[in-house]
Every structure is written in structure tokens, then in C-alpha cells.
Amino acid sequence: MNEIMNKEIRMTSREVCELINQFRQLEGNKAELRHDSLMVKIRKEIQQSEEFGFNAQNILEVEYEDKKGEKRPCYSLDRDTIISLTISESFIVRRNVIKYMNELEKSIKEQQGKANLLLSIYNGGQDAVLACRVRNTTPYRNHRRTETKGGFCR
């Protein structure tokens, strides 16, 4: 459950490359971004981050297996880095990437809500009782009903 609750948006450089190319095609741009070209941009981003004292720890070097079964380098990127890499792209590609990232974020939040509900059920509803106590109400005894995300306290 904690994995769902602590998720952040991360994509590999290969996934970002595919996403950018998908949105380039939508706008009628036939120029395809190659993964090796994106890797050059990412390395430049890392270099500039270090030069100007920014933290580049959100860019993680990882590997993937190519069609031949050989290990190849790629990067695991966070949301901010992905958006930063699209600055040189067209307006349509940038906006679609941001929209895609927002939809991913919304999906993660929905998963977190479901995980919280399951956790509450697993804990025998104790989380709801604790939430009521924290809010200085008593479950099922107070004269007013107070809505909470995981249920309600009366």
C-alpha cells in the first residue's frame, strides 16, 4: 500500500521519447525524436544543473533491455525534468505532455484514495474513529454530521 501512497510521476527517457513522438505526429510533424538525441539533452540538463547548483538527483540513470537482449542506458525522470525537456518542443507537444502528466497525477491520487479506503477497512474502521477524535467529534454521538473523505462522523 505504501508504494501507491508514495508514488511520484516518473517515466523513463524511452517513454518520454515515445510520448513526444506521439504528440509530434498528432500535430503533423514528421520529424521523429531519437532516444540517443534525447539522452544528449538529458546529459546537458544534468551538466547545467550541476553548474548552476541545482539538484540533479531527480534524474536517475537506469538500464533497459533492447530488442537484442543487450542492456542499454536510459534515465528515470521526474515530472519537472520531463516538462523541462519539452521546452524546446512546439506549443502543442508541450501542452499535451503537461496534460498527460496531469492525468497521470490524477490517476495516482485516485489510487491513493482507494488505498486509503482499503487501509481503513483493513484496520476495522479505526482510521475513521481516529479522524473523528482528532477533529474533536465523537463518532455516532455528536448532534451534527461532519463529512470526511473516508466517510463521516456524526
Coordinates of N, CA and C in Angstrom, one line a residue, residues 21-135:
N21 N 7.1 11.9 -29.5 CA 6.9 11.5 -30.9 C 5.4 11.3 -31.2
Q22 N 4.7 10.8 -30.3 CA 3.2 10.6 -30.4 C 2.6 12.0 -30.6
F23 N 3.0 12.9 -29.8 CA 2.3 14.2 -29.9 C 2.9 15.0 -31.1
R24 N 4.1 14.8 -31.5 CA 4.6 15.4 -32.8 C 3.8 14.9 -34.0
Q25 N 3.4 13.6 -34.0 CA 2.6 13.0 -35.1 C 1.3 13.6 -35.1
L26 N 0.7 13.9 -33.9 CA -0.7 14.5 -33.8 C -0.7 15.8 -34.5
E27 N 0.4 16.6 -34.4 CA 0.4 17.9 -35.0 C 0.9 17.9 -36.4
G28 N 1.2 16.7 -36.9 CA 1.6 16.6 -38.3 C 3.1 16.8 -38.5
N29 N 3.9 16.8 -37.4 CA 5.4 16.9 -37.5 C 5.9 15.5 -37.8
K30 N 6.6 15.4 -38.9 CA 7.1 14.0 -39.2 C 8.5 13.8 -38.7
A31 N 9.1 14.8 -38.1 CA 10.5 14.7 -37.5 C 10.4 13.8 -36.2
E32 N 11.1 12.7 -36.2 CA 11.0 11.9 -35.0 C 12.2 12.1 -34.1
L33 N 11.9 12.2 -32.8 CA 13.0 12.4 -31.9 C 13.6 11.0 -31.6
R34 N 14.9 10.9 -31.7 CA 15.6 9.7 -31.4 C 15.9 9.6 -30.0
H35 N 16.0 8.4 -29.4 CA 16.3 8.3 -28.0 C 17.7 8.8 -27.7
D36 N 18.6 8.5 -28.6 CA 20.0 9.0 -28.3 C 20.1 10.5 -28.3
S37 N 19.3 11.2 -29.1 CA 19.2 12.6 -29.1 C 18.6 13.2 -27.8
L38 N 17.6 12.5 -27.3 CA 17.0 12.9 -26.0 C 18.0 12.7 -24.9
M39 N 18.8 11.6 -25.0 CA 19.8 11.3 -24.0 C 20.9 12.5 -23.9
V40 N 21.2 13.0 -25.1 CA 22.1 14.1 -25.1 C 21.5 15.3 -24.4
K41 N 20.2 15.6 -24.6 CA 19.6 16.7 -23.9 C 19.5 16.5 -22.4
I42 N 19.3 15.3 -22.0 CA 19.3 14.9 -20.6 C 20.6 15.1 -19.9
R43 N 21.7 14.7 -20.6 CA 23.0 14.9 -20.1 C 23.4 16.3 -20.0
K44 N 22.9 17.1 -20.9 CA 23.1 18.6 -20.9 C 22.4 19.2 -19.7
E45 N 21.2 18.7 -19.4 CA 20.4 19.1 -18.3 C 21.1 18.8 -17.0
I46 N 21.7 17.6 -16.9 CA 22.4 17.2 -15.7 C 23.6 18.2 -15.5
Q47 N 24.3 18.4 -16.6 CA 25.5 19.2 -16.5 C 25.2 20.6 -16.1
Q48 N 24.1 21.2 -16.7 CA 23.7 22.6 -16.4 C 23.2 22.6 -14.9
S49 N 22.5 21.6 -14.5 CA 22.0 21.6 -13.1 C 23.2 21.7 -12.1
E50 N 24.3 20.9 -12.4 CA 25.4 20.9 -11.6 C 26.2 22.2 -11.6
E51 N 26.3 22.8 -12.8 CA 27.0 24.1 -13.0 C 26.3 25.2 -12.2
F52 N 25.0 25.2 -12.2 CA 24.3 26.3 -11.5 C 23.8 25.9 -10.1
G53 N 24.3 24.8 -9.6 CA 24.0 24.5 -8.2 C 22.6 23.9 -8.0
F54 N 21.9 23.4 -9.0 CA 20.6 22.8 -8.8 C 20.8 21.3 -8.6
N55 N 19.8 20.7 -7.9 CA 19.9 19.3 -7.6 C 19.5 18.5 -8.8
A56 N 20.4 17.6 -9.3 CA 20.1 16.7 -10.4 C 19.8 15.3 -9.9
Q57 N 19.5 15.1 -8.7 CA 19.2 13.8 -8.1 C 17.9 13.2 -8.6
N58 N 17.1 14.1 -9.2 CA 15.8 13.6 -9.7 C 15.9 12.9 -11.0
I59 N 17.1 12.9 -11.6 CA 17.4 12.3 -12.8 C 18.3 11.0 -12.5
L60 N 17.7 9.9 -12.7 CA 18.4 8.6 -12.3 C 18.8 7.8 -13.5
E61 N 20.0 7.4 -13.5 CA 20.5 6.6 -14.6 C 20.1 5.1 -14.4
V62 N 19.4 4.6 -15.3 CA 18.9 3.2 -15.3 C 19.2 2.5 -16.6
E63 N 18.8 1.2 -16.7 CA 19.1 0.5 -17.9 C 17.8 -0.1 -18.4
Y64 N 17.8 -0.4 -19.7 CA 16.7 -1.2 -20.3 C 17.3 -2.2 -21.2
E65 N 16.5 -3.2 -21.5 CA 17.0 -4.3 -22.4 C 16.4 -4.0 -23.8
D66 N 17.3 -3.9 -24.8 CA 16.9 -3.7 -26.2 C 16.4 -5.0 -26.8
K67 N 16.1 -4.8 -28.1 CA 15.5 -6.0 -28.8 C 16.4 -7.2 -28.9
K68 N 17.7 -6.9 -28.9 CA 18.7 -8.0 -28.9 C 19.0 -8.6 -27.6
G69 N 18.4 -8.0 -26.5 CA 18.6 -8.5 -25.2 C 19.8 -7.9 -24.5
E70 N 20.3 -6.9 -25.1 CA 21.5 -6.2 -24.5 C 21.0 -5.0 -23.6
K71 N 21.8 -4.8 -22.6 CA 21.5 -3.7 -21.6 C 21.9 -2.4 -22.2
R72 N 21.1 -1.4 -22.2 CA 21.3 0.0 -22.7 C 21.0 1.0 -21.6
P73 N 21.7 2.1 -21.6 CA 21.4 3.1 -20.6 C 20.2 4.0 -21.0
C74 N 19.5 4.4 -20.0 CA 18.4 5.4 -20.2 C 18.3 6.1 -18.8
Y75 N 17.3 7.0 -18.7 CA 17.2 7.7 -17.5 C 15.7 7.6 -17.0
S76 N 15.6 7.6 -15.6 CA 14.3 7.7 -15.0 C 14.1 9.2 -14.6
L77 N 13.1 9.8 -15.1 CA 12.9 11.2 -14.9 C 11.6 11.6 -14.1
D78 N 11.7 12.6 -13.3 CA 10.6 13.1 -12.6 C 9.8 14.1 -13.4
R79 N 8.6 14.5 -12.9 CA 7.7 15.4 -13.6 C 8.4 16.7 -14.1
D80 N 9.1 17.3 -13.2 CA 9.7 18.6 -13.5 C 10.7 18.5 -14.6
T81 N 11.5 17.4 -14.6 CA 12.5 17.2 -15.6 C 11.9 16.9 -17.0
I82 N 10.8 16.2 -17.0 CA 10.1 15.8 -18.2 C 9.6 17.1 -18.8
I83 N 9.0 18.0 -18.0 CA 8.4 19.2 -18.6 C 9.6 20.1 -19.0
S84 N 10.7 20.2 -18.3 CA 11.8 21.0 -18.7 C 12.4 20.5 -20.1
L85 N 12.4 19.2 -20.3 CA 12.9 18.7 -21.6 C 12.0 19.0 -22.7
T86 N 10.7 19.4 -22.5 CA 9.8 19.7 -23.6 C 9.8 21.2 -24.0
I87 N 10.6 22.0 -23.3 CA 10.6 23.4 -23.5 C 11.0 23.7 -25.0
S88 N 11.9 22.9 -25.6 CA 12.2 23.2 -27.0 C 11.2 22.6 -28.0
E89 N 10.2 21.9 -27.5 CA 9.2 21.4 -28.4 C 8.2 22.4 -28.7
S90 N 7.3 22.1 -29.7 CA 6.2 23.0 -30.1 C 5.2 23.2 -28.9
F91 N 4.4 24.2 -29.1 CA 3.4 24.5 -28.1 C 2.4 23.3 -27.9
I92 N 2.0 22.7 -29.0 CA 1.1 21.6 -29.0 C 1.7 20.4 -28.2
V93 N 3.0 20.1 -28.5 CA 3.6 19.0 -27.8 C 3.8 19.3 -26.3
R94 N 4.2 20.5 -26.0 CA 4.4 20.9 -24.6 C 3.1 20.8 -23.8
R95 N 2.0 21.3 -24.4 CA 0.7 21.3 -23.7 C 0.2 19.9 -23.6
N96 N 0.4 19.1 -24.6 CA -0.1 17.7 -24.5 C 0.7 16.9 -23.5
V97 N 2.0 17.1 -23.4 CA 2.8 16.5 -22.4 C 2.3 16.9 -21.0
I98 N 2.1 18.2 -20.8 CA 1.6 18.6 -19.5 C 0.3 18.0 -19.1
K99 N -0.6 18.0 -20.1 CA -2.0 17.4 -19.9 C -1.8 15.9 -19.5
Y100 N -0.9 15.2 -20.2 CA -0.7 13.8 -19.9 C -0.2 13.6 -18.5
M101 N 0.8 14.5 -18.1 CA 1.3 14.4 -16.7 C 0.2 14.7 -15.7
N102 N -0.6 15.7 -16.0 CA -1.7 16.0 -15.0 C -2.7 14.8 -14.9
E103 N -3.0 14.1 -16.0 CA -3.8 13.0 -16.0 C -3.2 11.8 -15.2
L104 N -1.9 11.6 -15.3 CA -1.2 10.6 -14.5 C -1.3 11.0 -13.0
E105 N -1.0 12.2 -12.7 CA -1.1 12.7 -11.3 C -2.5 12.4 -10.7
K106 N -3.5 12.7 -11.5 CA -4.9 12.5 -11.1 C -5.1 11.0 -10.8
S107 N -4.6 10.2 -11.7 CA -4.8 8.7 -11.6 C -4.1 8.2 -10.3
I108 N -2.9 8.8 -10.0 CA -2.2 8.4 -8.8 C -3.0 8.8 -7.6
K109 N -3.5 10.0 -7.6 CA -4.3 10.5 -6.4 C -5.6 9.6 -6.2
E110 N -6.2 9.2 -7.3 CA -7.3 8.3 -7.2 C -6.9 6.9 -6.6
Q111 N -5.7 6.4 -7.0 CA -5.2 5.2 -6.5 C -4.9 5.3 -5.0
Q112 N -4.4 6.5 -4.6 CA -4.1 6.8 -3.2 C -5.4 6.8 -2.4
G113 N -6.5 7.4 -2.9 CA -7.8 7.4 -2.2 C -8.3 6.0 -2.0
K114 N -8.2 5.1 -3.1 CA -8.6 3.8 -2.9 C -7.8 3.0 -1.9
A115 N -6.5 3.3 -1.9 CA -5.6 2.6 -1.0 C -5.9 3.0 0.4
N116 N -6.2 4.3 0.6 CA -6.6 4.8 2.0 C -7.9 4.1 2.4
L117 N -8.9 4.0 1.5 CA -10.1 3.3 1.9 C -9.9 1.8 2.3
L118 N -9.1 1.1 1.5 CA -8.8 -0.3 1.8 C -8.1 -0.4 3.1
L119 N -7.2 0.5 3.4 CA -6.4 0.5 4.6 C -7.4 0.8 5.8
S120 N -8.3 1.7 5.6 CA -9.3 2.0 6.6 C -10.2 0.7 6.9
I121 N -10.6 0.1 5.8 CA -11.4 -1.2 6.0 C -10.6 -2.2 6.7
Y122 N -9.3 -2.4 6.3 CA -8.4 -3.4 6.8 C -8.2 -3.1 8.3
N123 N -8.1 -1.9 8.7 CA -7.9 -1.5 10.1 C -9.2 -1.5 10.9
G124 N -10.2 -2.1 10.3 CA -11.5 -2.2 11.1 C -12.2 -0.9 11.3
G125 N -12.0 0.0 10.4 CA -12.6 1.3 10.5 C -12.0 2.2 11.6
Q126 N -10.9 1.8 12.2 CA -10.3 2.6 13.3 C -9.8 3.9 12.8
D127 N -9.4 4.0 11.5 CA -8.9 5.3 11.0 C -10.0 6.3 11.0
A128 N -11.2 5.9 10.7 CA -12.4 6.9 10.7 C -12.6 7.3 12.1
V129 N -12.5 6.4 13.1 CA -12.8 6.8 14.5 C -11.7 7.8 15.0
L130 N -10.4 7.5 14.6 CA -9.3 8.3 15.0 C -9.5 9.7 14.3
A131 N -9.9 9.8 13.1 CA -10.1 11.0 12.4 C -11.2 11.9 13.1
C132 N -12.2 11.2 13.6 CA -13.2 11.9 14.3 C -12.7 12.5 15.6
R133 N -11.9 11.7 16.3 CA -11.3 12.1 17.6 C -10.4 13.3 17.4
V134 N -9.6 13.3 16.3 CA -8.7 14.4 16.0 C -9.5 15.7 15.8
R135 N -10.6 15.5 15.2 CA -11.5 16.7 14.9 C -12.4 17.1 16.1

